[in-house]
Amino acid sequence: MAQLDPVPFVMIEGACRMTIAENPVQDRRPPDGAATVRLERCVAHTLRVIAAARTERDDAPVKAARRQLAEIYGVTRLNRRLERGRHSA
């Protein structure tokens, strides 16, 4: 796996935003202590959001609703395909 250069991040209202260095040499420089902390917090926040979304998606009512919508979508697609087949024949 290739080693990526660390890039400092800044927290903005719960979101991550990459800072753009004015000097390309600054991009290859390891982040200072504060930048490292911001990056770690940003990554931790992102992982918490992903975990919460996965938990919510796997929750029984949401999972059942997603399954029902998938079935409806599948039936709708099948009906459209059959209807196109009747019109083309």
mmCIF file of C-alpha atoms in Angstrom:
data_model
loop_
_atom_site.group_PDB
_atom_site.id
_atom_site.type_symbol
_atom_site.label_atom_id
_atom_site.label_comp_id
_atom_site.label_asym_id
_atom_site.label_seq_id
_atom_site.Cartn_x
_atom_site.Cartn_y
_atom_site.Cartn_z
ATOM 1 C CA MET A 1 0.000 0.000 0.000
ATOM 2 C CA ALA A 2 1.367 3.411 -0.937
ATOM 3 C CA GLN A 3 2.235 5.801 1.846
ATOM 4 C CA LEU A 4 0.148 8.968 1.646
ATOM 5 C CA ASP A 5 1.464 12.362 2.644
ATOM 6 C CA PRO A 6 -0.381 13.690 5.694
ATOM 7 C CA VAL A 7 -2.541 16.712 4.936
ATOM 8 C CA PRO A 8 -3.895 18.982 7.672
ATOM 9 C CA PHE A 9 -7.677 19.175 8.091
ATOM 10 C CA VAL A 10 -9.818 21.788 9.795
ATOM 11 C CA MET A 11 -13.124 21.101 11.570
ATOM 12 C CA ILE A 12 -15.943 23.335 10.321
ATOM 13 C CA GLU A 13 -19.334 22.807 11.986
ATOM 14 C CA GLY A 14 -18.840 19.054 12.280
ATOM 15 C CA ALA A 15 -17.472 18.616 8.769
ATOM 16 C CA CYS A 16 -13.929 18.144 7.529
ATOM 17 C CA ARG A 17 -12.296 20.565 5.146
ATOM 18 C CA MET A 18 -8.802 20.174 3.762
ATOM 19 C CA THR A 19 -6.578 23.203 3.974
ATOM 20 C CA ILE A 20 -4.599 24.170 0.927
ATOM 21 C CA ALA A 21 -0.977 25.018 1.589
ATOM 22 C CA GLU A 22 0.387 28.028 -0.227
ATOM 23 C CA ASN A 23 3.753 26.337 -0.672
ATOM 24 C CA PRO A 24 3.943 22.807 -2.182
ATOM 25 C CA VAL A 25 6.778 21.998 0.227
ATOM 26 C CA GLN A 26 4.330 22.567 3.090
ATOM 27 C CA ASP A 27 2.085 19.830 1.655
ATOM 28 C CA ARG A 28 4.816 17.224 2.122
ATOM 29 C CA ARG A 29 5.735 18.375 5.599
ATOM 30 C CA PRO A 30 4.328 16.273 8.443
ATOM 31 C CA PRO A 31 1.517 18.106 10.249
ATOM 32 C CA ASP A 32 2.309 19.913 13.470
ATOM 33 C CA GLY A 33 0.749 18.791 16.751
ATOM 34 C CA ALA A 34 -2.405 20.885 16.376
ATOM 35 C CA ALA A 35 -2.942 19.735 12.794
ATOM 36 C CA THR A 36 -2.499 16.113 13.852
ATOM 37 C CA VAL A 37 -5.105 16.536 16.583
ATOM 38 C CA ARG A 38 -7.535 18.172 14.128
ATOM 39 C CA LEU A 39 -6.995 15.347 11.647
ATOM 40 C CA GLU A 40 -7.541 12.694 14.310
ATOM 41 C CA ARG A 41 -10.726 14.413 15.501
ATOM 42 C CA CYS A 42 -11.963 14.744 11.921
ATOM 43 C CA VAL A 43 -11.352 11.059 11.213
ATOM 44 C CA ALA A 44 -12.944 10.056 14.532
ATOM 45 C CA HIS A 45 -16.013 12.198 13.767
ATOM 46 C CA THR A 46 -16.321 10.683 10.287
ATOM 47 C CA LEU A 47 -16.085 7.150 11.680
ATOM 48 C CA ARG A 48 -18.780 7.936 14.269
ATOM 49 C CA VAL A 49 -21.092 9.242 11.535
ATOM 50 C CA ILE A 50 -20.499 6.117 9.430
ATOM 51 C CA ALA A 51 -21.126 3.840 12.420
ATOM 52 C CA ALA A 52 -24.343 5.687 13.289
ATOM 53 C CA ALA A 53 -25.574 5.434 9.692
ATOM 54 C CA ARG A 54 -24.818 1.708 9.563
ATOM 55 C CA THR A 55 -26.561 1.131 12.894
ATOM 56 C CA GLU A 56 -29.603 3.100 11.748
ATOM 57 C CA ARG A 57 -29.698 1.267 8.422
ATOM 58 C CA ASP A 58 -29.553 -2.109 10.189
ATOM 59 C CA ASP A 59 -32.240 -1.131 12.724
ATOM 60 C CA ALA A 60 -35.292 -3.396 12.322
ATOM 61 C CA PRO A 61 -37.895 -0.774 11.233
ATOM 62 C CA VAL A 62 -35.501 0.870 8.788
ATOM 63 C CA LYS A 63 -34.330 -2.469 7.412
ATOM 64 C CA ALA A 64 -37.927 -3.608 6.928
ATOM 65 C CA ALA A 65 -38.816 -0.334 5.185
ATOM 66 C CA ARG A 66 -35.782 -0.603 2.920
ATOM 67 C CA ARG A 67 -36.700 -4.198 2.042
ATOM 68 C CA GLN A 68 -40.303 -3.175 1.265
ATOM 69 C CA LEU A 69 -39.160 -0.294 -0.948
ATOM 70 C CA ALA A 70 -36.767 -2.636 -2.775
ATOM 71 C CA GLU A 71 -39.616 -5.067 -3.440
ATOM 72 C CA ILE A 72 -41.856 -2.276 -4.731
ATOM 73 C CA TYR A 73 -39.046 -0.972 -6.926
ATOM 74 C CA GLY A 74 -38.408 -4.466 -8.296
ATOM 75 C CA VAL A 75 -42.094 -5.024 -9.108
ATOM 76 C CA THR A 76 -42.322 -1.605 -10.760
ATOM 77 C CA ARG A 77 -39.289 -2.340 -12.948
ATOM 78 C CA LEU A 78 -40.718 -5.739 -13.908
ATOM 79 C CA ASN A 79 -44.082 -4.191 -14.815
ATOM 80 C CA ARG A 80 -42.382 -1.557 -16.979
ATOM 81 C CA ARG A 81 -40.301 -4.212 -18.744
ATOM 82 C CA LEU A 82 -43.396 -6.332 -19.423
ATOM 83 C CA GLU A 83 -45.293 -3.276 -20.649
ATOM 84 C CA ARG A 84 -42.463 -2.379 -23.062
ATOM 85 C CA GLY A 85 -42.447 -5.985 -24.278
ATOM 86 C CA ARG A 86 -46.180 -5.843 -25.030
ATOM 87 C CA HIS A 87 -45.850 -2.552 -26.916
ATOM 88 C CA SER A 88 -42.915 -3.737 -29.023
ATOM 89 C CA ALA A 89 -44.560 -7.058 -29.975
#
